[in-house]
């Protein structure tokens, strides 16, 4: 896995050099780490997007499927809870659910115990799409980490988890999106 830039993207070294030229207080090591994490995240999102597109679903739909699976059997959540979990507005969540109901990935029904409440539930087809996406992601992720030893994976796991904890502590409200990207 080299540091091959996209068609118009500078290498990390070129980017850091340009930043240092314009902002002398920059710590090049910190900036290189943060920039590499950002690029890795972007490229992984593109790879996952290609995989889900091949399954006939979007990354946005994948997020809903994942949230429902993470909720545990019977894989149900209210639209408001889904919107909060994904950092979406209620209107954006409604639009997404409408699409997914039409595709047979989820159902949307009134709660029999509280007719005001709506329940979104994962369908068998939605669960199968989630499982297939997980199978593809597992292959991609194993390939991504193939050059790391078990010890290196353990160190990377620990370091990234520490960084994540720090960001989550400093930005506790930043778990979801700030606006809808659909």
mmCIF file of C-alpha atoms in Angstrom, residues 17 30 52 77 80 82 90 94 96 101 107-108 111 119-120 123 127 134 140 143-144 156 164 169-170 178:
data_model
loop_
_atom_site.group_PDB
_atom_site.id
_atom_site.type_symbol
_atom_site.label_atom_id
_atom_site.label_comp_id
_atom_site.label_asym_id
_atom_site.label_seq_id
_atom_site.Cartn_x
_atom_site.Cartn_y
_atom_site.Cartn_z
ATOM 1 C CA UNK A 17 5.857 20.984 2.387
ATOM 2 C CA UNK A 30 1.343 15.566 13.363
ATOM 3 C CA UNK A 52 -22.384 -1.487 -1.627
ATOM 4 C CA UNK A 77 -35.918 1.294 15.697
ATOM 5 C CA UNK A 80 -36.292 9.528 15.220
ATOM 6 C CA UNK A 82 -32.344 6.250 13.552
ATOM 7 C CA UNK A 90 -35.994 13.778 10.576
ATOM 8 C CA UNK A 94 -37.923 9.906 6.257
ATOM 9 C CA UNK A 96 -34.069 7.523 3.241
ATOM 10 C CA UNK A 101 -39.141 0.577 2.007
ATOM 11 C CA UNK A 107 -40.603 -2.066 6.609
ATOM 12 C CA UNK A 108 -42.291 0.858 8.314
ATOM 13 C CA UNK A 111 -46.375 0.310 16.755
ATOM 14 C CA UNK A 119 -41.295 1.264 13.828
ATOM 15 C CA UNK A 120 -38.711 0.673 11.102
ATOM 16 C CA UNK A 123 -36.438 -7.239 6.295
ATOM 17 C CA UNK A 127 -30.376 -8.444 6.426
ATOM 18 C CA UNK A 134 -20.008 -7.543 5.615
ATOM 19 C CA UNK A 140 -11.236 -5.735 1.756
ATOM 20 C CA UNK A 143 -6.329 -7.175 2.362
ATOM 21 C CA UNK A 144 -5.839 -3.655 3.744
ATOM 22 C CA UNK A 156 -2.502 0.153 15.651
ATOM 23 C CA UNK A 164 -10.899 8.006 18.941
ATOM 24 C CA UNK A 169 -14.356 13.112 24.749
ATOM 25 C CA UNK A 170 -13.578 16.499 23.184
ATOM 26 C CA UNK A 178 -23.780 17.518 10.762
#
